[in-house]
Each structure stands twice: as structure tokens, then as C-alpha cells.
Amino acid sequence: RFERLPALIEDATREGWRLTELGAQRINDAGYEAFPKTTDGHPRSDISCFAKEWGADLVVVGSHGHGTVARFLLGSVAQAVMRTAPCSVEIVRRSHEASPFKVLLATDGSECSAAAVHAIADHPWPKNSVFKIVSVEELMTVGNQMDATSLAAVYPSSLLEELVTQAHDWARLSVSRAKDVLSRAGLTISDGDSLPIGDPRVIILDTATNWHADLIVLGSHGRRGLDRFLMGSVSEAVAIHANCSVRIIRPSLNGGR
């Protein structure tokens, strides 16, 4: 009944404040500075608005789990935050309890990926953490010369071969640059195939699952327009479907990495 609505709102406000106070206390107990903050409104928009107002460098959002309903709930809040936040976003899921802590870095050599590499290098990680770097060469299907929908019917084979070679060289360079930055930061890098070929979304998710990653880190392509659409094609898909936490890196509002 509508006459109960004010009491329900009051109960929700009280519970929200209790939870934020508890969270802030846990962070303070860990040696960091935190303060509780609650507002009335819509989480899908208000979280990003507050992040912009406060000048946040990172928004951390918990996942509801891995099932179909959980992913729908993730899409209603966390997905909106991923798309609209002015800073980096992390979707947190329960990590494996086994040591060491494993971080999978996915890079395509872009400016946003470079920001992700430096964010990892600058971050304080648990002792004995291990890092795996992957740069996916997206599979280019040439097809039959006689097929009207084939790339071979439009572009000469020499050009297609050149494009494939350039993609391979760029992926190799991207991994090499990332390894150099992380090595100089004193981080331990895992061996293994760093240049798989296929759909980046599938490869990143499969690699994280098979390697038992605790966290995937990758760059966002930007904040608006076509950039946001591009983010949805890889970063957002990985964040939604991964079995572990995912951190999407954007440049800091405060001028940091």
C-alpha cells in the first residue's frame, strides 16, 4: 500500500547508510581513508555522476554472480556504469583463493591499452602476483576469389597478406612493449602464447578461464560516440561474461594514468 511507502524508503535509506558505514570502516581498518556516502536516486546514472563530481580515478562495482539473472542485474547497473563512468571501472567477482594472484592483461597496442599497462605497473599488487600478457590477432577470413562477399574478390592477395603481416607485427610489438613496462616495474610475467589468433572476446575469456585468472585488465576505447560502441564489442563483453574480476582502464580525471 502507498501509505507504507515513506516507511519503506526510510528503512532502505537506513540500511544503505549502515552498509556504507560498514564498508568505509573495513577500508579504514585496512589502512586507507574512506568516508560513507548515500544518495536517493537511480544507481545506473548517479554512480557515474558522483564519480565525475568527486573526480574519481576508479569506480568499483560488485557483480551479482555468473548466471543468466545475475548477468541481467549486472547489465542494469554495472553495465551502465561501464558505459558512462568518466574514469576506470572494475567489476569485482570472488577470486580464486589459491596463490599467486593472477592478472591477465589484454592489449592491442592502442593508447588506451598503454594506459592499462601503466596502470598495472603503478599499482601495488599482492606479493608474488603473476601477470600474463595477451594480444589477440583478429582472424581475417579471405574466402574464395569467386565469392562476391569474399575479401579476395575486392583486394589483391598481396595486400591482404601485407595486412595480416602488419597485424601480426603490431600484436608482437604490443606484447613486447607491455612486457618491457611490467618488467621494469619488477613484476613477474608468465610465459606462454601471447599472440593467439581469433575473436578477441572469445580468446580473452578462454585464456582467463584456462589460466585461472583472478583479474582481467584491458583498456577502454573512450567515453562517447563510436568509442563507446567499440568498447562494447570487446571490453564490455569481457566484463559481462568473465568468471573473474575485470578492470577497464580509462585515463584519470586528475591527469594520472
Tab-separated table of C-alpha atoms in Angstrom:
chain	number	residue	atom	x	y	z
A	1	ARG	CA	0.000	0.000	0.000
A	2	PHE	CA	1.097	3.548	-0.722
A	3	GLU	CA	0.779	4.620	2.924
A	4	ARG	CA	3.680	2.265	3.713
A	5	LEU	CA	5.951	3.826	1.064
A	6	PRO	CA	7.545	6.500	3.344
A	7	ALA	CA	8.410	3.829	5.920
A	8	LEU	CA	9.922	1.569	3.229
A	9	ILE	CA	12.012	4.452	1.891
A	10	GLU	CA	13.182	5.265	5.412
A	11	ASP	CA	14.144	1.623	6.011
A	12	ALA	CA	16.033	1.483	2.706
A	13	THR	CA	17.860	4.722	3.500
A	14	ARG	CA	18.824	3.456	6.944
A	15	GLU	CA	20.075	0.142	5.534
A	16	GLY	CA	22.021	1.916	2.805
A	17	TRP	CA	23.739	4.108	5.361
A	18	ARG	CA	24.546	1.075	7.536
A	19	LEU	CA	26.143	-0.730	4.603
A	20	THR	CA	28.209	2.272	3.509
A	21	GLU	CA	29.415	2.863	7.062
A	22	LEU	CA	30.411	-0.804	7.352
A	23	GLY	CA	32.267	-0.673	4.047
A	24	ALA	CA	34.061	2.545	4.955
A	25	GLN	CA	35.080	1.075	8.311
A	26	ARG	CA	36.580	-2.003	6.664
A	27	ILE	CA	38.600	0.156	4.273
A	28	ASN	CA	39.792	2.403	7.102
A	29	ASP	CA	40.771	-0.659	9.151
A	30	ALA	CA	42.925	-1.769	6.210
A	31	GLY	CA	44.891	1.464	6.466
A	32	TYR	CA	43.179	3.532	3.783
A	33	GLU	CA	40.968	6.608	4.055
A	34	ALA	CA	37.258	6.196	3.307
A	35	PHE	CA	34.007	8.006	4.019
A	36	PRO	CA	30.392	6.810	3.709
A	37	LYS	CA	28.081	8.478	1.188
A	38	THR	CA	24.442	7.712	0.336
A	39	THR	CA	22.041	9.405	-2.071
A	40	ASP	CA	18.496	8.900	-3.270
A	41	GLY	CA	18.191	8.281	-6.988
A	42	HIS	CA	18.988	5.879	-9.796
A	43	PRO	CA	22.236	3.852	-9.422
A	44	ARG	CA	22.683	3.489	-13.187
A	45	SER	CA	23.222	7.231	-13.606
A	46	ASP	CA	24.008	8.576	-10.134
A	47	ILE	CA	27.148	6.469	-9.618
A	48	SER	CA	28.790	7.911	-12.726
A	49	CYS	CA	27.592	11.425	-11.879
A	50	PHE	CA	29.117	11.240	-8.397
A	51	ALA	CA	32.363	9.801	-9.822
A	52	LYS	CA	32.618	12.811	-12.125
A	53	GLU	CA	31.696	15.279	-9.378
A	54	TRP	CA	34.217	13.781	-6.937
A	55	GLY	CA	36.954	13.355	-9.557
A	56	ALA	CA	37.244	9.595	-9.038
A	57	ASP	CA	40.005	7.574	-10.700
A	58	LEU	CA	38.239	4.218	-10.283
A	59	VAL	CA	34.673	3.010	-9.720
A	60	VAL	CA	34.378	-0.455	-8.149
A	61	VAL	CA	31.111	-2.340	-8.659
A	62	GLY	CA	30.278	-5.804	-7.329
A	63	SER	CA	28.956	-8.496	-9.639
A	64	HIS	CA	25.810	-10.438	-8.741
A	65	GLY	CA	27.316	-13.709	-9.986
A	66	HIS	CA	27.573	-15.691	-13.224
A	67	GLY	CA	24.051	-16.901	-14.010
A	68	THR	CA	21.585	-15.505	-16.544
A	69	VAL	CA	19.638	-13.482	-13.980
A	70	ALA	CA	22.899	-12.264	-12.438
A	71	ARG	CA	24.138	-11.041	-15.820
A	72	PHE	CA	20.838	-9.229	-16.354
A	73	LEU	CA	21.274	-7.498	-12.983
A	74	LEU	CA	24.874	-6.706	-13.904
A	75	GLY	CA	23.632	-5.160	-17.119
A	76	SER	CA	21.159	-2.944	-15.295
A	77	VAL	CA	23.753	-1.174	-13.115
A	78	ALA	CA	27.360	-2.206	-13.704
A	79	GLN	CA	26.983	-2.197	-17.486
A	80	ALA	CA	25.531	1.322	-17.349
A	81	VAL	CA	28.407	2.426	-15.116
A	82	MET	CA	30.930	0.891	-17.542
A	83	ARG	CA	29.411	2.884	-20.388
A	84	THR	CA	29.016	6.231	-18.655
A	85	ALA	CA	31.700	6.488	-15.962
A	86	PRO	CA	34.331	9.173	-16.656
A	87	CYS	CA	37.079	7.004	-15.142
A	88	SER	CA	38.264	3.403	-14.904
A	89	VAL	CA	35.739	0.780	-13.764
A	90	GLU	CA	36.242	-2.584	-12.082
A	91	ILE	CA	33.616	-5.322	-11.914
A	92	VAL	CA	34.526	-7.386	-8.862
A	93	ARG	CA	33.919	-11.117	-8.571
A	94	ARG	CA	35.195	-13.564	-5.978
A	95	SER	CA	38.769	-14.541	-6.838
A	96	HIS	CA	40.431	-17.931	-6.566
A	97	GLU	CA	41.803	-18.495	-3.096
A	98	ALA	CA	44.914	-20.186	-4.413
A	99	SER	CA	48.187	-18.256	-4.570
A	100	PRO	CA	49.602	-16.492	-6.540
A	101	PHE	CA	47.203	-13.732	-7.574
A	102	LYS	CA	46.953	-13.880	-11.375
A	103	VAL	CA	46.373	-10.838	-13.599
A	104	LEU	CA	45.667	-11.166	-17.329
A	105	LEU	CA	46.499	-8.069	-19.387
A	106	ALA	CA	44.863	-7.834	-22.817
A	107	THR	CA	46.475	-5.253	-25.089
A	108	ASP	CA	46.003	-4.148	-28.693
A	109	GLY	CA	48.807	-1.573	-28.608
A	110	SER	CA	46.405	1.374	-28.590
A	111	GLU	CA	46.707	4.450	-26.389
A	112	CYS	CA	44.034	3.030	-24.092
A	113	SER	CA	45.921	-0.258	-23.815
A	114	ALA	CA	49.088	1.669	-22.994
A	115	ALA	CA	47.177	3.353	-20.163
A	116	ALA	CA	46.185	-0.109	-18.904
A	117	VAL	CA	49.805	-1.277	-18.984
A	118	HIS	CA	50.993	1.717	-16.957
A	119	ALA	CA	48.069	1.359	-14.538
A	120	ILE	CA	49.253	-2.182	-13.785
A	121	ALA	CA	52.870	-1.070	-13.428
A	122	ASP	CA	51.899	1.690	-10.969
A	123	HIS	CA	49.526	-0.412	-8.849
A	124	PRO	CA	50.555	-2.105	-5.560
A	125	TRP	CA	49.827	-5.817	-6.076
A	126	PRO	CA	49.795	-8.704	-3.595
A	127	LYS	CA	53.170	-10.323	-3.047
A	128	ASN	CA	54.126	-12.965	-5.660
A	129	SER	CA	51.447	-11.806	-8.134
A	130	VAL	CA	51.891	-13.151	-11.687
A	131	PHE	CA	50.978	-11.350	-14.918
A	132	LYS	CA	50.131	-12.792	-18.317
A	133	ILE	CA	50.053	-10.587	-21.432
A	134	VAL	CA	47.981	-11.390	-24.493
A	135	SER	CA	47.457	-9.522	-27.762
A	136	VAL	CA	44.906	-11.205	-29.994
A	137	GLU	CA	45.373	-11.207	-33.749
A	138	GLU	CA	41.813	-10.949	-35.043
A	139	LEU	CA	41.176	-13.665	-37.618
A	140	MET	CA	40.767	-12.292	-41.157
A	141	THR	CA	38.757	-14.564	-43.441
A	142	VAL	CA	39.759	-14.021	-47.044
A	143	GLY	CA	37.434	-16.527	-48.695
A	144	ASN	CA	37.279	-17.738	-52.295
A	145	GLN	CA	38.265	-15.442	-55.175
A	146	MET	CA	34.956	-16.213	-56.958
A	147	ASP	CA	32.801	-15.394	-53.920
A	148	ALA	CA	31.323	-11.884	-54.200
A	149	THR	CA	31.362	-11.489	-50.403
A	150	SER	CA	34.998	-12.501	-50.097
A	151	LEU	CA	37.751	-10.007	-49.328
A	152	ALA	CA	39.752	-11.738	-52.042
A	153	ALA	CA	37.192	-10.547	-54.600
A	154	VAL	CA	37.866	-6.924	-53.618
A	155	TYR	CA	41.512	-6.724	-52.549
A	156	PRO	CA	44.568	-8.316	-54.187
A	157	SER	CA	46.110	-11.209	-52.268
A	158	SER	CA	49.381	-9.304	-51.867
A	159	LEU	CA	47.603	-6.516	-49.982
A	160	LEU	CA	45.742	-8.972	-47.763
A	161	GLU	CA	48.978	-10.770	-46.932
A	162	GLU	CA	50.569	-7.427	-46.085
A	163	LEU	CA	47.666	-6.547	-43.766
A	164	VAL	CA	47.924	-9.901	-41.982
A	165	THR	CA	51.680	-9.463	-41.583
A	166	GLN	CA	51.222	-5.931	-40.232
A	167	ALA	CA	48.609	-7.154	-37.742
A	168	HIS	CA	50.969	-9.894	-36.527
A	169	ASP	CA	53.893	-7.476	-36.207
A	170	TRP	CA	51.751	-4.945	-34.338
A	171	ALA	CA	50.494	-7.582	-31.909
A	172	ARG	CA	54.062	-8.763	-31.279
A	173	LEU	CA	55.216	-5.164	-30.708
A	174	SER	CA	52.285	-4.531	-28.338
A	175	VAL	CA	53.229	-7.525	-26.194
A	176	SER	CA	56.923	-6.578	-26.252
A	177	ARG	CA	56.203	-3.026	-25.090
A	178	ALA	CA	53.900	-4.233	-22.318
A	179	LYS	CA	56.465	-6.775	-21.110
A	180	ASP	CA	59.127	-4.077	-21.026
A	181	VAL	CA	56.992	-1.763	-18.860
A	182	LEU	CA	55.938	-4.501	-16.434
A	183	SER	CA	59.447	-5.944	-16.202
A	184	ARG	CA	60.879	-2.525	-15.341
A	185	ALA	CA	58.236	-2.295	-12.602
A	186	GLY	CA	59.623	-5.526	-11.122
A	187	LEU	CA	56.531	-7.632	-11.892
A	188	THR	CA	56.639	-11.356	-12.685
A	189	ILE	CA	55.456	-12.225	-16.202
A	190	SER	CA	54.132	-15.672	-17.060
A	191	ASP	CA	55.394	-17.489	-20.157
A	192	GLY	CA	53.047	-18.865	-22.792
A	193	ASP	CA	51.334	-17.987	-26.060
A	194	SER	CA	50.948	-14.202	-26.151
A	195	LEU	CA	49.774	-13.913	-29.767
A	196	PRO	CA	46.689	-16.132	-30.263
A	197	ILE	CA	44.522	-15.755	-33.372
A	198	GLY	CA	40.726	-15.477	-33.295
A	199	ASP	CA	37.897	-13.408	-31.859
A	200	PRO	CA	39.427	-11.195	-29.110
A	201	ARG	CA	36.357	-11.591	-26.890
A	202	VAL	CA	36.494	-15.377	-27.022
A	203	ILE	CA	40.276	-15.624	-26.726
A	204	ILE	CA	40.484	-13.295	-23.713
A	205	LEU	CA	37.677	-15.089	-21.870
A	206	ASP	CA	39.040	-18.559	-22.654
A	207	THR	CA	42.579	-17.572	-21.664
A	208	ALA	CA	41.368	-16.139	-18.363
A	209	THR	CA	39.371	-19.295	-17.614
A	210	ASN	CA	42.097	-21.779	-18.574
A	211	TRP	CA	44.793	-19.815	-16.732
A	212	HIS	CA	42.526	-19.344	-13.680
A	213	ALA	CA	42.981	-15.570	-13.734
A	214	ASP	CA	41.802	-13.524	-10.751
A	215	LEU	CA	41.617	-10.277	-12.719
A	216	ILE	CA	41.490	-9.194	-16.366
A	217	VAL	CA	42.792	-5.704	-17.187
A	218	LEU	CA	42.161	-4.043	-20.540
A	219	GLY	CA	41.811	-0.551	-21.939
A	220	SER	CA	38.634	1.201	-22.931
A	221	HIS	CA	38.452	2.810	-26.356
A	222	GLY	CA	36.967	6.006	-24.913
A	223	ARG	CA	33.927	7.606	-23.399
A	224	ARG	CA	31.478	8.675	-26.081
A	225	GLY	CA	30.033	8.049	-29.524
A	226	LEU	CA	31.728	5.404	-31.654
A	227	ASP	CA	34.337	4.858	-28.939
A	228	ARG	CA	31.659	3.623	-26.575
A	229	PHE	CA	30.348	1.272	-29.270
A	230	LEU	CA	33.870	-0.114	-29.789
A	231	MET	CA	34.254	-0.650	-26.057
A	232	GLY	CA	31.050	-2.675	-26.114
A	233	SER	CA	32.474	-5.003	-28.731
A	234	VAL	CA	35.347	-6.263	-26.544
A	235	SER	CA	35.773	-4.660	-23.110
A	236	GLU	CA	32.112	-4.751	-22.202
A	237	ALA	CA	31.647	-8.314	-23.452
A	238	VAL	CA	34.647	-9.460	-21.420
A	239	ALA	CA	33.407	-7.634	-18.298
A	240	ILE	CA	29.956	-9.178	-18.540
A	241	HIS	CA	30.941	-12.770	-19.325
A	242	ALA	CA	34.226	-13.244	-17.429
A	243	ASN	CA	34.409	-15.643	-14.495
A	244	CYS	CA	36.755	-13.285	-12.646
A	245	SER	CA	37.023	-9.588	-11.883
A	246	VAL	CA	37.546	-7.211	-14.822
A	247	ARG	CA	39.105	-3.746	-14.710
A	248	ILE	CA	38.545	-1.410	-17.664
A	249	ILE	CA	41.119	1.388	-17.728
A	250	ARG	CA	40.461	4.950	-18.797
A	251	PRO	CA	42.829	7.919	-18.334
A	252	SER	CA	42.486	9.529	-14.913
A	253	LEU	CA	40.346	12.646	-14.499
A	254	ASN	CA	43.140	14.069	-12.363
A	255	GLY	CA	45.767	13.739	-15.048
A	256	GLY	CA	47.267	10.458	-13.833
A	257	ARG	CA	47.381	7.162	-15.632
